[in-house]
C-alpha positions as a Python dict, from the first residue, in 0.01 Angstrom:
ca = {
    (1, 'M'): (0, 0, 0),
    (2, 'K'): (-378, 39, 60),
    (3, 'D'): (-487, 234, -247),
    (4, 'I'): (-576, -34, -496),
    (5, 'G'): (-650, 243, -766),
    (6, 'A'): (-286, 384, -729),
    (7, 'A'): (-139, 47, -739),
    (8, 'L'): (-339, -37, -1058),
    (9, 'E'): (-209, 286, -1224),
    (10, 'L'): (153, 221, -1144),
    (11, 'F'): (111, -137, -1283),
    (12, 'K'): (-24, -7, -1610),
    (13, 'A'): (262, 252, -1635),
    (14, 'S'): (515, -11, -1565),
    (15, 'E'): (403, -205, -1869),
    (16, 'I'): (528, 89, -2093),
    (17, 'I'): (883, -15, -2143),
    (18, 'I'): (1064, 159, -2415),
    (19, 'H'): (1432, 81, -2355),
    (20, 'P'): (1577, -259, -2324),
    (21, 'D'): (1735, -182, -1987),
    (22, 'E'): (1431, -80, -1766),
    (23, 'S'): (1507, -298, -1472),
    (24, 'V'): (1332, -49, -1236),
    (25, 'L'): (1012, -74, -1436),
    (26, 'E'): (1042, -464, -1454),
    (27, 'K'): (1076, -477, -1085),
    (28, 'Q'): (779, -247, -1030),
    (29, 'K'): (584, -445, -1279),
    (30, 'N'): (649, -779, -1105),
    (31, 'W'): (584, -640, -759),
    (32, 'M'): (256, -467, -866),
    (33, 'S'): (141, -768, -1049),
    (34, 'H'): (191, -989, -736),
    (35, 'F'): (27, -727, -505),
    (36, 'L'): (-279, -699, -736),
    (37, 'K'): (-319, -1069, -775),
    (38, 'Q'): (-292, -1113, -396),
    (39, 'E'): (-567, -853, -344),
    (40, 'L'): (-801, -1025, -588),
    (41, 'S'): (-728, -1352, -403),
    (42, 'N'): (-797, -1211, -70),
    (43, 'T'): (-1137, -1117, -193),
    (44, 'L'): (-1220, -1488, -211),
    (45, 'T'): (-1084, -1586, 127),
    (46, 'Q'): (-1172, -1283, 351),
    (47, 'A'): (-1471, -1103, 441),
    (48, 'R'): (-1375, -775, 301),
    (49, 'R'): (-1411, -739, -85),
    (50, 'L'): (-1267, -512, -340),
    (51, 'N'): (-1494, -250, -492),
    (52, 'K'): (-1690, -422, -768),
    (53, 'H'): (-1576, -170, -1033),
    (54, 'I'): (-1203, -152, -928),
    (55, 'G'): (-1209, -527, -904),
    (56, 'L'): (-1308, -557, -1272),
    (57, 'E'): (-1035, -319, -1372),
    (58, 'V'): (-762, -505, -1190),
    (59, 'D'): (-879, -835, -1339),
    (60, 'D'): (-880, -684, -1692),
    (61, 'A'): (-544, -524, -1642),
    (62, 'L'): (-384, -854, -1522),
    (63, 'K'): (-532, -1052, -1807),
    (64, 'L'): (-473, -814, -2093),
    (65, 'P'): (-155, -595, -2107),
    (66, 'F'): (-197, -263, -2268),
    (67, 'Y'): (-8, -377, -2604),
    (68, 'A'): (-256, -679, -2645),
    (69, 'S'): (-571, -469, -2598),
    (70, 'L'): (-800, -348, -2887),
    (71, 'G'): (-895, 8, -2839),
    (72, 'R'): (-1274, -43, -2863),
    (73, 'L'): (-1279, -356, -2654),
    (74, 'S'): (-1092, -166, -2388),
    (75, 'S'): (-1354, 102, -2408),
    (76, 'R'): (-1633, -164, -2370),
    (77, 'R'): (-1464, -304, -2052),
    (78, 'A'): (-1412, 53, -1914),
    (79, 'I'): (-1785, 121, -1954),
    (80, 'K'): (-1863, -196, -1782),
    (81, 'S'): (-1625, -118, -1481),
    (82, 'Y'): (-1702, 261, -1471),
    (83, 'N'): (-1833, 371, -1117),
    (84, 'C'): (-2069, 662, -1157),
    (85, 'L'): (-2092, 698, -774),
    (86, 'N'): (-1728, 819, -756),
    (87, 'I'): (-1820, 1144, -926),
    (88, 'G'): (-2200, 1168, -908),
    (89, 'N'): (-2242, 1238, -1275),
    (90, 'E'): (-2369, 983, -1524),
    (91, 'D'): (-2305, 1214, -1834),
    (92, 'F'): (-1966, 1077, -1888),
    (93, 'L'): (-2097, 715, -1896),
    (94, 'K'): (-2371, 812, -2123),
    (95, 'L'): (-2132, 990, -2360),
    (96, 'A'): (-1892, 691, -2368),
    (97, 'V'): (-2198, 446, -2451),
    (98, 'E'): (-2311, 674, -2719),
    (99, 'D'): (-1958, 699, -2883),
    (100, 'F'): (-1917, 328, -2854),
    (101, 'N'): (-2252, 261, -3038),
    (102, 'I'): (-2173, 500, -3309),
    (103, 'C'): (-1840, 337, -3363),
    (104, 'Q'): (-1996, -11, -3358),
    (105, 'S'): (-2245, 96, -3612),
    (106, 'I'): (-1976, 221, -3849),
    (107, 'H'): (-1776, -102, -3797),
    (108, 'H'): (-2086, -316, -3878),
    (109, 'K'): (-2121, -136, -4205),
    (110, 'E'): (-1753, -179, -4284),
    (111, 'L'): (-1760, -557, -4209),
    (112, 'N'): (-2071, -620, -4410),
    (113, 'H'): (-1899, -426, -4699),
    (114, 'L'): (-1585, -650, -4674),
    (115, 'A'): (-1791, -962, -4642),
    (116, 'R'): (-2005, -870, -4956),
    (117, 'L'): (-1692, -757, -5151),
    (118, 'Y'): (-1493, -1087, -5106),
    (119, 'R'): (-1794, -1304, -5127),
    (120, 'I'): (-1873, -1164, -5467),
    (121, 'G'): (-1514, -1169, -5585),
    (122, 'G'): (-1473, -1536, -5478),
    (123, 'I'): (-1170, -1436, -5245),
    (124, 'G'): (-1357, -1560, -4943),
    (125, 'N'): (-1289, -1915, -5033),
    (126, 'Y'): (-909, -1850, -4952),
    (127, 'L'): (-965, -1642, -4645),
    (128, 'I'): (-880, -1713, -4262),
    (129, 'C'): (-728, -1415, -4115),
    (130, 'K'): (-737, -1174, -3815),
    (131, 'I'): (-657, -805, -3842),
    (132, 'R'): (-630, -516, -3610),
    (133, 'P'): (-709, -183, -3809),
    (134, 'P'): (-702, 165, -3633),
    (135, 'H'): (-1017, 191, -3428),
    (136, 'E'): (-1084, 566, -3454),
    (137, 'Y'): (-1396, 597, -3658),
    (138, 'N'): (-1296, 911, -3831),
    (139, 'L'): (-998, 715, -4003),
    (140, 'D'): (-1241, 499, -4196),
    (141, 'D'): (-1053, 514, -4519),
    (142, 'A'): (-743, 413, -4346),
    (143, 'R'): (-901, 133, -4154),
    (144, 'M'): (-1063, -8, -4473),
    (145, 'S'): (-736, 10, -4655),
    (146, 'W'): (-558, -168, -4369),
    (147, 'A'): (-833, -435, -4367),
    (148, 'K'): (-851, -498, -4734),
    (149, 'S'): (-476, -516, -4769),
    (150, 'G'): (-451, -732, -4468),
    (151, 'V'): (-703, -983, -4614),
    (152, 'L'): (-518, -992, -4942),
    (153, 'T'): (-170, -1034, -4788),
    (154, 'T'): (-307, -1329, -4596),
    (155, 'V'): (-447, -1490, -4932),
    (156, 'V'): (-125, -1413, -5112),
    (157, 'D'): (84, -1549, -4837),
    (158, 'D'): (-111, -1881, -4826),
    (159, 'F'): (-114, -1898, -5208),
    (160, 'T'): (274, -1859, -5236),
    (161, 'D'): (334, -2098, -4933),
    (162, 'V'): (104, -2390, -5010),
    (163, 'G'): (-176, -2321, -5265),
    (164, 'G'): (-2, -2229, -5585),
    (165, 'S'): (235, -2397, -5821),
    (166, 'E'): (544, -2235, -5963),
    (167, 'E'): (374, -2153, -6290),
    (168, 'E'): (91, -1987, -6110),
    (169, 'L'): (306, -1774, -5899),
    (170, 'V'): (502, -1667, -6205),
    (171, 'S'): (172, -1594, -6389),
    (172, 'L'): (41, -1381, -6084),
    (173, 'I'): (363, -1172, -6102),
    (174, 'Q'): (344, -1123, -6468),
    (175, 'L'): (-21, -1004, -6428),
    (176, 'I'): (61, -743, -6181),
    (177, 'E'): (379, -630, -6368),
    (178, 'K'): (198, -585, -6694),
    (179, 'W'): (-70, -385, -6524),
    (180, 'D'): (-261, -244, -6821),
    (181, 'V'): (-193, -529, -7055),
    (182, 'N'): (-423, -834, -7096),
    (183, 'V'): (-234, -1138, -7008),
    (184, 'D'): (-389, -1483, -6992),
    (185, 'C'): (-425, -1653, -6645),
    (186, 'C'): (-303, -1991, -6615),
    (187, 'S'): (-558, -2094, -6356),
    (188, 'E'): (-887, -1984, -6200),
    (189, 'H'): (-713, -1922, -5874),
    (190, 'V'): (-463, -1678, -6039),
    (191, 'E'): (-753, -1504, -6202),
    (192, 'I'): (-951, -1453, -5884),
    (193, 'I'): (-644, -1330, -5676),
    (194, 'S'): (-512, -1101, -5958),
    (195, 'S'): (-858, -950, -5998),
    (196, 'A'): (-892, -884, -5626),
    (197, 'L'): (-552, -735, -5622),
    (198, 'K'): (-623, -508, -5918),
    (199, 'N'): (-964, -399, -5792),
    (200, 'T'): (-826, -314, -5442),
    (201, 'I'): (-522, -132, -5565),
    (202, 'N'): (-711, 76, -5816),
    (203, 'E'): (-969, 166, -5556),
    (204, 'L'): (-715, 261, -5301),
    (205, 'G'): (-517, 463, -5560),
    (206, 'V'): (-818, 673, -5665),
    (207, 'K'): (-917, 745, -5302),
    (208, 'A'): (-545, 829, -5217),
    (209, 'F'): (-519, 1073, -5502),
    (210, 'T'): (-766, 1294, -5349),
    (211, 'R'): (-561, 1288, -5011),
    (212, 'Q'): (-218, 1310, -5153),
    (213, 'G'): (-267, 1520, -5469),
    (214, 'R'): (-70, 1285, -5684),
    (215, 'S'): (-88, 936, -5825),
    (216, 'V'): (30, 681, -5571),
    (217, 'T'): (-97, 357, -5760),
    (218, 'S'): (258, 269, -5900),
    (219, 'D'): (393, 281, -5531),
    (220, 'I'): (115, 48, -5407),
    (221, 'I'): (179, -189, -5703),
    (222, 'E'): (550, -187, -5629),
    (223, 'T'): (487, -309, -5271),
    (224, 'W'): (278, -597, -5394),
    (225, 'L'): (534, -700, -5655),
    (226, 'D'): (800, -699, -5376),
    (227, 'L'): (574, -925, -5160),
    (228, 'L'): (509, -1160, -5456),
    (229, 'K'): (862, -1202, -5564),
    (230, 'S'): (969, -1255, -5201),
    (231, 'G'): (697, -1528, -5168),
    (232, 'L'): (817, -1683, -5508),
    (233, 'K'): (1182, -1688, -5363),
    (234, 'E'): (1070, -1878, -5035),
    (235, 'A'): (877, -2115, -5264),
    (236, 'E'): (1181, -2196, -5459),
    (237, 'W'): (1396, -2254, -5146),
    (238, 'L'): (1127, -2500, -5024),
    (239, 'R'): (1098, -2671, -5360),
    (240, 'N'): (1480, -2709, -5402),
    (241, 'K'): (1521, -2801, -5044),
    (242, 'S'): (1777, -2534, -5021),
    (243, 'V'): (1873, -2345, -4700),
    (244, 'P'): (1938, -1973, -4729),
    (245, 'T'): (2182, -1803, -4517),
    (246, 'M'): (2065, -1599, -4213),
    (247, 'E'): (2133, -1278, -4404),
    (248, 'E'): (1940, -1399, -4713),
    (249, 'Y'): (1648, -1526, -4506),
    (250, 'M'): (1621, -1203, -4303),
    (251, 'T'): (1650, -983, -4624),
    (252, 'N'): (1372, -1165, -4789),
    (253, 'G'): (1173, -1197, -4470),
    (254, 'Y'): (1154, -837, -4418),
    (255, 'I'): (950, -810, -4725),
    (256, 'S'): (762, -1134, -4722),
    (257, 'I'): (617, -1066, -4369),
    (258, 'G'): (373, -840, -4584),
    (259, 'I'): (403, -516, -4392),
    (260, 'G'): (452, -308, -4700),
    (261, 'P'): (114, -347, -4883),
    (262, 'I'): (-70, -313, -4552),
    (263, 'V'): (106, -7, -4400),
    (264, 'L'): (189, 214, -4693),
    (265, 'P'): (-154, 241, -4851),
    (266, 'A'): (-311, 315, -4495),
    (267, 'L'): (-64, 589, -4433),
    (268, 'Y'): (-193, 788, -4737),
    (269, 'F'): (-533, 829, -4543),
    (270, 'V'): (-418, 944, -4186),
    (271, 'G'): (-390, 1307, -4289),
    (272, 'H'): (-11, 1355, -4403),
    (273, 'E'): (93, 1419, -4749),
    (274, 'L'): (395, 1166, -4840),
    (275, 'S'): (627, 1269, -5086),
    (276, 'E'): (801, 1042, -5327),
    (277, 'E'): (1123, 1076, -5129),
    (278, 'V'): (953, 970, -4814),
    (279, 'V'): (769, 661, -4975),
    (280, 'G'): (1096, 541, -5153),
    (281, 'S'): (1320, 582, -4849),
    (282, 'E'): (1444, 267, -4663),
    (283, 'E'): (1307, 401, -4345),
}
């Protein structure tokens, strides 16, 4: 095979494995990977060299499989490796650069908003996390919902795992359960986290109401209560040095992984109306 571009596209296609038994794609992926690595290696030992632009694409594809790539970083690499000489028109490249810069400007504003929000609220003292929200800049509400919820699930997870006592965990759950009732916080940590949760849930609930045409705040609260209670259960296992059965662990882990509070609120902002039946279904 002499067409490196075609080989590269076949390699990318072979990475999209949907069914568990895709032996043909597995073989194709392994063969194409070997072929492309060999071509890159040959450029270092032979006089002939790969086209600069296709060489960058090959290197990126081998280093970063599609499922590990962030959309806008992929766009940035594509801009870098784009070869205008192939089509004799730079307008496509200019359009891509403009689109990328607009998106970056929006992301910078969102990042500054998040940093200011959690610095003022004190939650930043608990925060070390990575998130991968949707990158399309027209989905700004969904992206901010995903980011804020992702931040808080990380904080809550660390608090239930190592940061909070049993008394603090129980107090935090009671504060969320008794949503509109003033309950004394047993510590400053609980006060900060509960305040951040309530502010974020209320904000998302108000925004989602305009998209969904109904109140969804109680649904969001329920996902957070499920997460907090699953974290409390794991803390009890650890404190009592008890070993749950595989079924118990998986059933609880399905919730404690924190997908619910992140995904559900974001879904309210992607354009579809979600009925109570859909939200309440196990699927």
